Coordinates of C-alpha atoms and ligand atoms in Angstrom, one line a residue:
X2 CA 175.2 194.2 60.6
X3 CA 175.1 196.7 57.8
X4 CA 175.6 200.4 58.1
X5 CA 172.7 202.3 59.3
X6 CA 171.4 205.7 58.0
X7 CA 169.0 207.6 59.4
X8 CA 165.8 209.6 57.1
X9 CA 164.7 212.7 58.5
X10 CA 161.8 214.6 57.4
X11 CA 160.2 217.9 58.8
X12 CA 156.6 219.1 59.6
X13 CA 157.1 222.9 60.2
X14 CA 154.2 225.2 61.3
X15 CA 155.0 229.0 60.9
X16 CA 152.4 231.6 62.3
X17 CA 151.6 234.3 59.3
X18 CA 152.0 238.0 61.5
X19 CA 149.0 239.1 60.1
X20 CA 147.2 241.6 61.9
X21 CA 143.8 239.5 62.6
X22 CA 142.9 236.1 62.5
X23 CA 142.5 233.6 59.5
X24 CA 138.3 233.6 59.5
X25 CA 137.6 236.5 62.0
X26 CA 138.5 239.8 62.6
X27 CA 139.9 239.1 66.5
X28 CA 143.4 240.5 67.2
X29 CA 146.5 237.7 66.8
X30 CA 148.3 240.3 69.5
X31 CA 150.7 237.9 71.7
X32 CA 150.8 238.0 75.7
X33 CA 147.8 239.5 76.1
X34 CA 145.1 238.5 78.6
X35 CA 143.6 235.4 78.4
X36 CA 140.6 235.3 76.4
X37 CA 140.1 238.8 75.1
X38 CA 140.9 237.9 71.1
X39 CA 137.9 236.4 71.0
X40 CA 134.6 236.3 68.9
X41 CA 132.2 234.1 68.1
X42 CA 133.6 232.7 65.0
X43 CA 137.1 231.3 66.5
X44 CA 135.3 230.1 69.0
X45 CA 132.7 228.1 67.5
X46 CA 129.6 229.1 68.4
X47 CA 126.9 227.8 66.2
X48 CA 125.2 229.5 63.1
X49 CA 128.5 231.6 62.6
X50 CA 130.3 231.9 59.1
X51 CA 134.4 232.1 58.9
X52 CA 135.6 234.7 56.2
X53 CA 139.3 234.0 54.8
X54 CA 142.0 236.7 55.6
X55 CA 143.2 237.9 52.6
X56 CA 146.6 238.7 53.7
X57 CA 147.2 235.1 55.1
X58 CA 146.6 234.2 52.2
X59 CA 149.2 236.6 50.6
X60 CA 151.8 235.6 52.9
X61 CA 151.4 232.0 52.3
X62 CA 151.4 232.0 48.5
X63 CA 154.8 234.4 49.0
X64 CA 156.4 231.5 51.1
X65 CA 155.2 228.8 48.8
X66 CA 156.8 230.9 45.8
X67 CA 160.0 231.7 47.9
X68 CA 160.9 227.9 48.2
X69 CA 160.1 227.3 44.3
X70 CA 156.4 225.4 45.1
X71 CA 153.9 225.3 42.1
X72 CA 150.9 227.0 43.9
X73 CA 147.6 225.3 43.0
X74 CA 145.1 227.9 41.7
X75 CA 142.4 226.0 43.3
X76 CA 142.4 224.3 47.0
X77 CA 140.2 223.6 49.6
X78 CA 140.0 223.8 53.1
X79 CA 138.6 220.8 55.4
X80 CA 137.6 220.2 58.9
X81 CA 140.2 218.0 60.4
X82 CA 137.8 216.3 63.4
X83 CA 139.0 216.0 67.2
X84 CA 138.6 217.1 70.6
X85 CA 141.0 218.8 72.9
X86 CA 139.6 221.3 75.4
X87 CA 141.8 224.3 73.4
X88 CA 139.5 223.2 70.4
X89 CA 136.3 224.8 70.8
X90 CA 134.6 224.7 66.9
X91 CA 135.7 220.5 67.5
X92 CA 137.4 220.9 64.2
X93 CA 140.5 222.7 63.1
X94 CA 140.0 223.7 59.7
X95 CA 143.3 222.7 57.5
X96 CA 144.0 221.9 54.1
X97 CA 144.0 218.0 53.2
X98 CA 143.8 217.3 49.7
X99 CA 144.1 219.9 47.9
X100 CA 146.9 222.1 49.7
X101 CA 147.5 225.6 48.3
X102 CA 151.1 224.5 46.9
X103 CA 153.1 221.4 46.3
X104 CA 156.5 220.0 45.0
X105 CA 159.1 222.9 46.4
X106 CA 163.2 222.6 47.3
X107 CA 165.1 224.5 49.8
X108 CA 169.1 224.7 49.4
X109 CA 171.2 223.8 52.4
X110 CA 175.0 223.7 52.8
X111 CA 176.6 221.7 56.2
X112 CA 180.1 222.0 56.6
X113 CA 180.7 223.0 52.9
X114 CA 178.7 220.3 51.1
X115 CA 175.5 221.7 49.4
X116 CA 172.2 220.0 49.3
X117 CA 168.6 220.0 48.0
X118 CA 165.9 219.3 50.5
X119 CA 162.4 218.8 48.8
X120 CA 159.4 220.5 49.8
X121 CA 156.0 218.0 50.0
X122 CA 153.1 220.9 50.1
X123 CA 152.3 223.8 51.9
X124 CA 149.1 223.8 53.1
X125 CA 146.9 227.0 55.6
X126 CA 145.4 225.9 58.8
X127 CA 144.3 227.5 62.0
X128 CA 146.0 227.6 65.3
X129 CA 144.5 226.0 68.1
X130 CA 144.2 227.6 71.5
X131 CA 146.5 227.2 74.1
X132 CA 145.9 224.8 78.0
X133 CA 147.8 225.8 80.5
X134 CA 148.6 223.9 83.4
X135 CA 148.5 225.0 87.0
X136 CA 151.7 223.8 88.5
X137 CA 150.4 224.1 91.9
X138 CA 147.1 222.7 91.9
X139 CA 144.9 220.2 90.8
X140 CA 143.3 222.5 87.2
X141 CA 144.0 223.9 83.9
X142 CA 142.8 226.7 82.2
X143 CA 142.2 227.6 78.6
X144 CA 143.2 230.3 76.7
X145 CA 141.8 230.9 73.3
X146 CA 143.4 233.8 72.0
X147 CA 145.8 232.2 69.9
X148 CA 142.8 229.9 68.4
X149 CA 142.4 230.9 64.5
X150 CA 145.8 232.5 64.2
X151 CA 146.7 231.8 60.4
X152 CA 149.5 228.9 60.3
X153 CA 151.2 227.4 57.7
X154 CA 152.6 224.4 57.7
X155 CA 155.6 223.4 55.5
X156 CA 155.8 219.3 55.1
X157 CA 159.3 218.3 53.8
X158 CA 160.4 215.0 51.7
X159 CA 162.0 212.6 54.2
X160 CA 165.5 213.7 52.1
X161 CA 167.8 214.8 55.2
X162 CA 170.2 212.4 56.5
X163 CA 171.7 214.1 59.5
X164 CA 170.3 216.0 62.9
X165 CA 172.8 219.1 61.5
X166 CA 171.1 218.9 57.8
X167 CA 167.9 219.5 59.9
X168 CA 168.9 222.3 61.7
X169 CA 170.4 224.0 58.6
X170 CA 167.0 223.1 56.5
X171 CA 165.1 224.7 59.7
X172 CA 167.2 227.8 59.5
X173 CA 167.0 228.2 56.0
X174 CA 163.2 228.1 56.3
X175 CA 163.1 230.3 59.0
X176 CA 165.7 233.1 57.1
X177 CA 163.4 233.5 54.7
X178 CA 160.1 233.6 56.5
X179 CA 162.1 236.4 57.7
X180 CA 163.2 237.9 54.8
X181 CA 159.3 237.7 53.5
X182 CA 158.4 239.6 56.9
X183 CA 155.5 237.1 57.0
X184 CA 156.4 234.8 60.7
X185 CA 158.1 236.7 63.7
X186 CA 159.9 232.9 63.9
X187 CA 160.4 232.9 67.4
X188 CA 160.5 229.2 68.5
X189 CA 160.3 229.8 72.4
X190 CA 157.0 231.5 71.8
X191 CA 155.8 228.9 69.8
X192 CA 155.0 230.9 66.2
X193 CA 157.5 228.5 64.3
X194 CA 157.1 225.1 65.8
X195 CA 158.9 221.8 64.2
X196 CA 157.8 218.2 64.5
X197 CA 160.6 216.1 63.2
X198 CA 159.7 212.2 61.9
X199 CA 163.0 209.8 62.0
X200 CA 163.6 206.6 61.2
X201 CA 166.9 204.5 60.0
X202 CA 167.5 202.1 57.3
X203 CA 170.5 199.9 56.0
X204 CA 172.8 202.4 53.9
X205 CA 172.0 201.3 50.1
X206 CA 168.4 200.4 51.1
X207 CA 165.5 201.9 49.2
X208 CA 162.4 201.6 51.7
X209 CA 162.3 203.5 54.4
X210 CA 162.2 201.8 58.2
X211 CA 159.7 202.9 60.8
X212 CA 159.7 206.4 61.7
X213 CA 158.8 207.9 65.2
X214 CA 157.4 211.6 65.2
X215 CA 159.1 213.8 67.4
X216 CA 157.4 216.7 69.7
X217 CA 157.8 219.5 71.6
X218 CA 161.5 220.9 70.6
X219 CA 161.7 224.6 71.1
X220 CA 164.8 225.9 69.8
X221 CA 166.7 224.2 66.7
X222 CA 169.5 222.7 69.4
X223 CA 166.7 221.0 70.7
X224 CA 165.6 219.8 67.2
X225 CA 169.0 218.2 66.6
X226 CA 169.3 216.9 70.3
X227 CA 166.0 215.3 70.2
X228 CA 166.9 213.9 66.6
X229 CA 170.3 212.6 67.6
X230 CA 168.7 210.9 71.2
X231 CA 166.4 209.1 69.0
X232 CA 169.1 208.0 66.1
X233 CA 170.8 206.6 69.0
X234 CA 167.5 204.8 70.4
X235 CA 166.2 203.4 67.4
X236 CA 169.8 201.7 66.2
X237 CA 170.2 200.3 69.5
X238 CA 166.8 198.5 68.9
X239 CA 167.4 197.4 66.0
X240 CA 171.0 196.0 67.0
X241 CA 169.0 194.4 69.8
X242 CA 166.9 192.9 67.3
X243 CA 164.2 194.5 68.5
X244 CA 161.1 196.8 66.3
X245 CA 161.6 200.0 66.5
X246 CA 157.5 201.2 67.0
X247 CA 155.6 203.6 65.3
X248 CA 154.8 206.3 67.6
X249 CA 154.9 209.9 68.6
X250 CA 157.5 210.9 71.4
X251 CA 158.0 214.1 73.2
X252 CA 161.3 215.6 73.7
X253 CA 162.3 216.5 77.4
X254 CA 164.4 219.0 77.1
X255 CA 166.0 218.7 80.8
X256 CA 166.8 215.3 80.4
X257 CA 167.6 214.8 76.6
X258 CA 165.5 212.8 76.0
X259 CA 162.3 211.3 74.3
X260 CA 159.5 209.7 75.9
X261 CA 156.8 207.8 74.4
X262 CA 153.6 209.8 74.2
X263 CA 150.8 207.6 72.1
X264 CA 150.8 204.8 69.4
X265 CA 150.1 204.0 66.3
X266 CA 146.8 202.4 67.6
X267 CA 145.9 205.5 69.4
X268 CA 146.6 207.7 66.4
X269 CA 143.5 209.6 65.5
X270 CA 141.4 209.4 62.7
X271 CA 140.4 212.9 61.8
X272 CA 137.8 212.4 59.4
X273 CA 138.4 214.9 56.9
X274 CA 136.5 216.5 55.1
X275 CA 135.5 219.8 53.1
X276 CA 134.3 222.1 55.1
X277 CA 130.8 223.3 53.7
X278 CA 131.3 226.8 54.9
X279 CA 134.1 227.6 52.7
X280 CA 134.4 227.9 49.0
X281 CA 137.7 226.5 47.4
X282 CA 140.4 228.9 47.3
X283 CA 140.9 230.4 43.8
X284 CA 143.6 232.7 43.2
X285 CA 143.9 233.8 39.6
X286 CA 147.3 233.7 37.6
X287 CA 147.9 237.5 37.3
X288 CA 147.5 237.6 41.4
X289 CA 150.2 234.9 41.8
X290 CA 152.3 236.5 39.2
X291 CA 152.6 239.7 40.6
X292 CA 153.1 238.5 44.2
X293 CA 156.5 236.3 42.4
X294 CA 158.0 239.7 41.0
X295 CA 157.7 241.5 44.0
X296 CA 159.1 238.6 46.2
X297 CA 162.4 240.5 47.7
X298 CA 166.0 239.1 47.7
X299 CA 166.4 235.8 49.6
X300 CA 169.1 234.8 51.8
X301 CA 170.2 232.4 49.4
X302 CA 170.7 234.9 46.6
X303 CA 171.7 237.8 48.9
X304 CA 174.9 235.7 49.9
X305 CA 176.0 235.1 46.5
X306 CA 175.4 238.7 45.8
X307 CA 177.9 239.4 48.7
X308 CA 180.8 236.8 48.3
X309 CA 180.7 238.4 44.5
X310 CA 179.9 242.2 44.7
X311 CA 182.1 242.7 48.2
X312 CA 184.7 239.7 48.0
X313 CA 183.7 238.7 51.5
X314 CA 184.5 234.9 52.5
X315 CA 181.6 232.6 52.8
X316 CA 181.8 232.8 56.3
X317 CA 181.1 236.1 56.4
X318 CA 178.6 236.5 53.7
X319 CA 176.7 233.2 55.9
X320 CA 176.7 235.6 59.2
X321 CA 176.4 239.4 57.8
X322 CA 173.0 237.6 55.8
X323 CA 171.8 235.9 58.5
X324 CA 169.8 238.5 59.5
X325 CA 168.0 241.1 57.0
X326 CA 168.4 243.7 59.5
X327 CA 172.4 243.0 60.0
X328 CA 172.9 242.8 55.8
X329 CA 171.1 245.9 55.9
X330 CA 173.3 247.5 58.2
X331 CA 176.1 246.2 56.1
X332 CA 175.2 248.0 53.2
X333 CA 174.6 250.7 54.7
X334 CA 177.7 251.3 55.7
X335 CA 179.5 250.3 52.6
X336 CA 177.7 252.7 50.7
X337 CA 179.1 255.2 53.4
X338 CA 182.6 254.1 53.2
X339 CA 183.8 251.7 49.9
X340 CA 185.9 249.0 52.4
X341 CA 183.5 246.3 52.7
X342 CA 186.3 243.8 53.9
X343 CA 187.3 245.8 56.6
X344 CA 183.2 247.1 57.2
X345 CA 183.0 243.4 57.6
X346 CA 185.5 242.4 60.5
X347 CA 184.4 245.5 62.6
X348 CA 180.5 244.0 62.0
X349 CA 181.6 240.6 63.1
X350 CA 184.0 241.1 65.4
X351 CA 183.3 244.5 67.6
X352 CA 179.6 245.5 66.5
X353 CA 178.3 241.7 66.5
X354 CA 179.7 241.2 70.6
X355 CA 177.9 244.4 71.4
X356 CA 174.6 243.6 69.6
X357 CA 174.4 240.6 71.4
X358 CA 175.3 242.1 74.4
X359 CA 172.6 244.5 74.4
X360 CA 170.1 242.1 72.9
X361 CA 169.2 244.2 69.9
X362 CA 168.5 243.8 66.7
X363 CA 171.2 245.7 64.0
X364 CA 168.4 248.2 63.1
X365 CA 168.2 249.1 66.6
X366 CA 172.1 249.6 67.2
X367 CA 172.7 253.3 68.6
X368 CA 175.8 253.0 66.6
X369 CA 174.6 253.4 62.6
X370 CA 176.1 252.0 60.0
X371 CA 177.7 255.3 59.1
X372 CA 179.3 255.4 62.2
X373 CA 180.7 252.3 61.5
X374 CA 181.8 253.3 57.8
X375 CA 183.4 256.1 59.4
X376 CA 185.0 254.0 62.0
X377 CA 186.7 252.1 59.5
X378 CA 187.9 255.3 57.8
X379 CA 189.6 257.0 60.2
X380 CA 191.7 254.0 60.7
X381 CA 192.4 253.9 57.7
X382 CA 193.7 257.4 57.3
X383 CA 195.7 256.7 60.7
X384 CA 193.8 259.3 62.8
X385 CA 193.9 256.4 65.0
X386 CA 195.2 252.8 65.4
X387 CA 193.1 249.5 65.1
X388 CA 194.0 249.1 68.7
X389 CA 192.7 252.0 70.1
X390 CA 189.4 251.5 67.5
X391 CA 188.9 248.7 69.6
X392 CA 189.5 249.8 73.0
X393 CA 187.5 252.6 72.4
X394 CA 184.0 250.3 70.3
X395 CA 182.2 249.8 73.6
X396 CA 181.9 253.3 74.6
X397 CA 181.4 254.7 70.7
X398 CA 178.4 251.9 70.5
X399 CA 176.7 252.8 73.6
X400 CA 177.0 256.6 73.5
X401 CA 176.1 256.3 69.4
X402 CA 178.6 259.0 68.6
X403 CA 180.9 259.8 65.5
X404 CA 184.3 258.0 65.9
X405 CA 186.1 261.1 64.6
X406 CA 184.9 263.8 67.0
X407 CA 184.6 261.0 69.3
X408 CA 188.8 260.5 69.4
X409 CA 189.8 264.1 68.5
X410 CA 187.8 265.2 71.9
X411 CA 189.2 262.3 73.9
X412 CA 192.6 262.9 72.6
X413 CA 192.4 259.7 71.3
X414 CA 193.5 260.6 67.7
X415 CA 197.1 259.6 66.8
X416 CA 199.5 262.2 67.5
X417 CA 200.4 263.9 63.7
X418 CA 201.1 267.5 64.3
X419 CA 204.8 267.3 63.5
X420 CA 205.4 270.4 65.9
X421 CA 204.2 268.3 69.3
X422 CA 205.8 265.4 67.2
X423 CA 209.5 267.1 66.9
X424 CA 209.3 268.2 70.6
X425 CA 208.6 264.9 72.0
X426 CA 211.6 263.1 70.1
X427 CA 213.6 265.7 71.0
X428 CA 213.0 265.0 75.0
X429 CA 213.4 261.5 74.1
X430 CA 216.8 261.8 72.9
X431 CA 218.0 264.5 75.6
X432 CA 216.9 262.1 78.5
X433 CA 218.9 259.0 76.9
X434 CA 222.7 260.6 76.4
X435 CA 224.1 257.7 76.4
X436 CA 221.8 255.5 74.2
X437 CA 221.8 258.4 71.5
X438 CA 226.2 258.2 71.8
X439 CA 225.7 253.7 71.5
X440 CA 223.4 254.0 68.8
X441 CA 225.9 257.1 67.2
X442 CA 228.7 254.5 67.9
X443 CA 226.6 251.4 65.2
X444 CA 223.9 250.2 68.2
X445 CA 221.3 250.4 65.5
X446 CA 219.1 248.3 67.1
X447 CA 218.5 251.2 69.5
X448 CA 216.0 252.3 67.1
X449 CA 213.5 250.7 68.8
X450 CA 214.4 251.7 72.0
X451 CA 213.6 255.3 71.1
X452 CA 210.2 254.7 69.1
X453 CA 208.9 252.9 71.9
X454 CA 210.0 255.9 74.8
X455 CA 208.4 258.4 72.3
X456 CA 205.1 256.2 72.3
X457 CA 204.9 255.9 75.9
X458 CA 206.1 259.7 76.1
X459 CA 202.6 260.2 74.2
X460 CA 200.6 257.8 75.2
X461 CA 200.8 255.7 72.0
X462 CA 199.3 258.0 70.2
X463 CA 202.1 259.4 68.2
X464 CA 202.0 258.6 64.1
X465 CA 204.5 255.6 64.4
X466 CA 205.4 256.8 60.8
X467 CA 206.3 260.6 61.6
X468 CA 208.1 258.9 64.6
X469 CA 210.4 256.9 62.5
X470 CA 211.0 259.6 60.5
X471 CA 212.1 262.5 63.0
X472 CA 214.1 260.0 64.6
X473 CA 215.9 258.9 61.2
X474 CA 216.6 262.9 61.1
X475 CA 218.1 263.6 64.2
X476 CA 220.2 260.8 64.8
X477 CA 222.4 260.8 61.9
Ligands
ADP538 P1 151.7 212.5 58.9 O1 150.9 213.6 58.3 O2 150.9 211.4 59.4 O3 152.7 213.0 60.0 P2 153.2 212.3 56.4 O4 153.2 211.2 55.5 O5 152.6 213.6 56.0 O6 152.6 211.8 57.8 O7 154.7 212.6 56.8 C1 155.1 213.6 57.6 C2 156.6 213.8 57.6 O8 157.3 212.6 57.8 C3 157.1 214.3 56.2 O9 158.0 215.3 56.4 C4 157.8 213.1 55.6 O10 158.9 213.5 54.9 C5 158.3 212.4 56.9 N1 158.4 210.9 56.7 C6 157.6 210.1 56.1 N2 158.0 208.8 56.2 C7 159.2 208.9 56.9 C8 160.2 207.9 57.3 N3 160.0 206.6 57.1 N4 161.2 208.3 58.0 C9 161.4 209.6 58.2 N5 160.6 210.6 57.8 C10 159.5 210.2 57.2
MG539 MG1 152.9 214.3 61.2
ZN540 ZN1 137.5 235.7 66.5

């Protein structure tokens, strides 16, 4: 039996956070009560006209540019045709044909080897509405606020091999919807949704096997669970002999596992079409153009801006870029106090824990970056110890307060005043007579001894230095 390898590609549809929705001028506000965003446009009622969002349209050519797509200066919407209860106009209106951008990459790296995933099209659709389920009796309801919320949906080449290229494509995707500020990219709330297709083939082979389309993953550990279940489903068919089917399945997140949920045959057939109440699309050069030069800086680009401007390792430019609002933050505080290395380990270390802690965002932290930059400093300078920088983090982020008056109040700041310095040596040696005549006598190793009764004497807050020194002085 020869090696098999599984083909991945990825159907992602990312809500644009536009204020209103993509033909109507109804509220896309989330968690609000049922059935108050809407008009008689999203919800179908006859003799209506839909008028295109502008801004949607904005934020969709700004994605397309950000992952490198040529965006077609002329495409057309279409009425993809089916019923569902949460579909009220009976159609959702999509793009089929003529998507607003094709023929895009997105760069990945997993576990140090980079990558190049394509990007099919990008085409603007509408959200459909949302049925929910009564668990405890026998009805549903139907909430149509979320119908004609602008979506996009981002088709990727089959090109990704493994469940963890996935995930990294997914997140790269999602930093830089991000970074556009164009999808609040929350997965659990369903505004950046993934539909992964997998299918395996002999390593070597050209032609793809058959694929299975998988559902209903809402978080990107889902994604790769549900992609490595089905790896391991489909290669046991096949080294059963068996045909691996062409189907959708639907992730079950408390069992890991996928469950068949319709066929091939039951597949629908959506009869496209143009829809006759929309013109095509037309977006003029000069509009494209000036949306491309005032894309901002991309993840990608922002971490080899940081691994060459700040000598951080590629660990840490990956996690201080991770989020705009943390890389932010960073430079922030650089700019506040030149030690980006050190800037770096207390972000990722002490101000990272806390952050998560408190389940806020770096831009929200009480503790501002130049807290941080002075944080850093004073350490530096010795006013205090790394130790005590540490011990004392979880009170200077939740009070929000400067580090230096912070430790000077507390008497936290290391001991330097060579007068209070002097005094406590000098109790040190006149409570040890006898170590001071050893040490007098060639026990040099003493020397320790002594430090360490002067730090407890203060708390360990004496200058370790200044200790050394006065010590050096009066033992001679
Ligand atoms: P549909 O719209 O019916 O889902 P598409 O041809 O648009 O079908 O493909 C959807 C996704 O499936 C794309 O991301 C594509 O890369 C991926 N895909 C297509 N064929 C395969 C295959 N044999 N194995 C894995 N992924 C595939
Ligand atoms: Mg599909
Ligand atoms: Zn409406």
């Amino acid at each position: 039996m020869p090696e098999l390898e599984a083909v991945i590609g990825l159907e992602v549809h990312a809500q644009l956070r536009t204020d209103s929705k993509l033909f109507c001028a109804c509220s896309t506000g989330f968690g609000c009560e049922p059935n108050t965003h809407v008009c008689p446009v999203c919800t179908g009622m006859p003799g209506v006209l839909p008028v295109l969002n502008k801004k949607a349209v904005e934020f969709a050519v700004k994605m397309a540019l950000a992952v490198d797509c040529d965006v077609n200066h002329t495409s057309v919407f279409a009425r993809k045709n089916y019923f569902y209860p949460d579909l009220p106009k009976g159609y959702q209106i999509s793009q089929f044909e003529l998507p607003l951008a094709e023929h895009g990459r997105v760069a990945i790296e997993v576990d140090g080897t980079a990558k190049v995933v394509g990007i099919t099209r990008i085409h603007m659709e509408d959200d459909a509405g949302k049925s929910i389920h009564s668990p405890t009796e026998n009805v549903s309801f139907v909430d149509l606020n979320r119908t004609g919320v602008p979506l996009i949906e981002i088709v990727s080449e089959p090109d990704m091999r493994t469940p963890d290229e996935a995930a990294a494509y997914l997140k790269a995707l999602h930093g830089i919807l991000l970074y556009l500020d164009i999808c609040d990219g929350n997965m659990e709330q369903g505004n950046f949704r993934c539909d992964a297709n997998v299918s395996l083939r002999p390593k070597g082979q050209k032609e793809f096997g058959t694929r299975t389309e998988l559902k209903n993953m809402n978080s990107f550990r889902n994604v790769q669970k549900a992609l490595a279940f089905e790896i391991r489903r489909q290669r046991e068919l096949i080294e059963d002999g068996e045909d691996v089917v062409q189907e959708t399945r639907l992730f079950d997140a408390d069992q890991g596992i996928t469950l068949s949920m319709r066929g091939k045959e039951e597949a629908h057939d959506y009869r496209y079409f143009p829809d006759p109440d929309l013109v095509p699309l037309v977006l003029s050069e000069e509009w494209v153009e000036g949306l491309k030069r005032d894309l901002p800086e991309l993840p990608q680009a922002k971490r080899d801006r940081f691994a060459r401007d700040y000598g951080l390792s590629g660990y840490a430019c990956e996690v201080l870029t991770a989020d705009l609002a943390l890389a932010e933050y960073f430079e922030a505080a650089v700019r506040a106090y030149d030690a980006p290395r050190d800037i770096a380990n207390w972000m990722m270390t002490e101000l990272l824990r806390e952050l998560n802690q408190a389940g806020i965002s770096a831009n929200k932290s009480p503790f501002s970056p130049e807290h941080l930059a002075k944080l850093a400093q004073i350490v530096d300078q010795g006013l205090i110890s790394n130790t005590v920088g540490k011990k004392v983090f979880p009170e200077l982020f939740a009070k929000g307060v400067d580090p230096e008056v912070f430790v000077r109040e507390k008497g936290f700041a290391q001991i330097s005043d060579a007068g209070a310095l002097e005094a406590a040596v000098d109790e040190v040696l006149a409570e040890n007579p006898a170590e001071v005549q050893a040490f007098k006598h060639g026990k040099k190793k003493l020397m320790g001894f002594f430090v360490g009764r002067v730090m407890k004497k203060t708390q360990g807050q004496a200058n370790p230095k200044l200790v050394n020194e006065f010590l050096g002085k009066k033992l001679k």
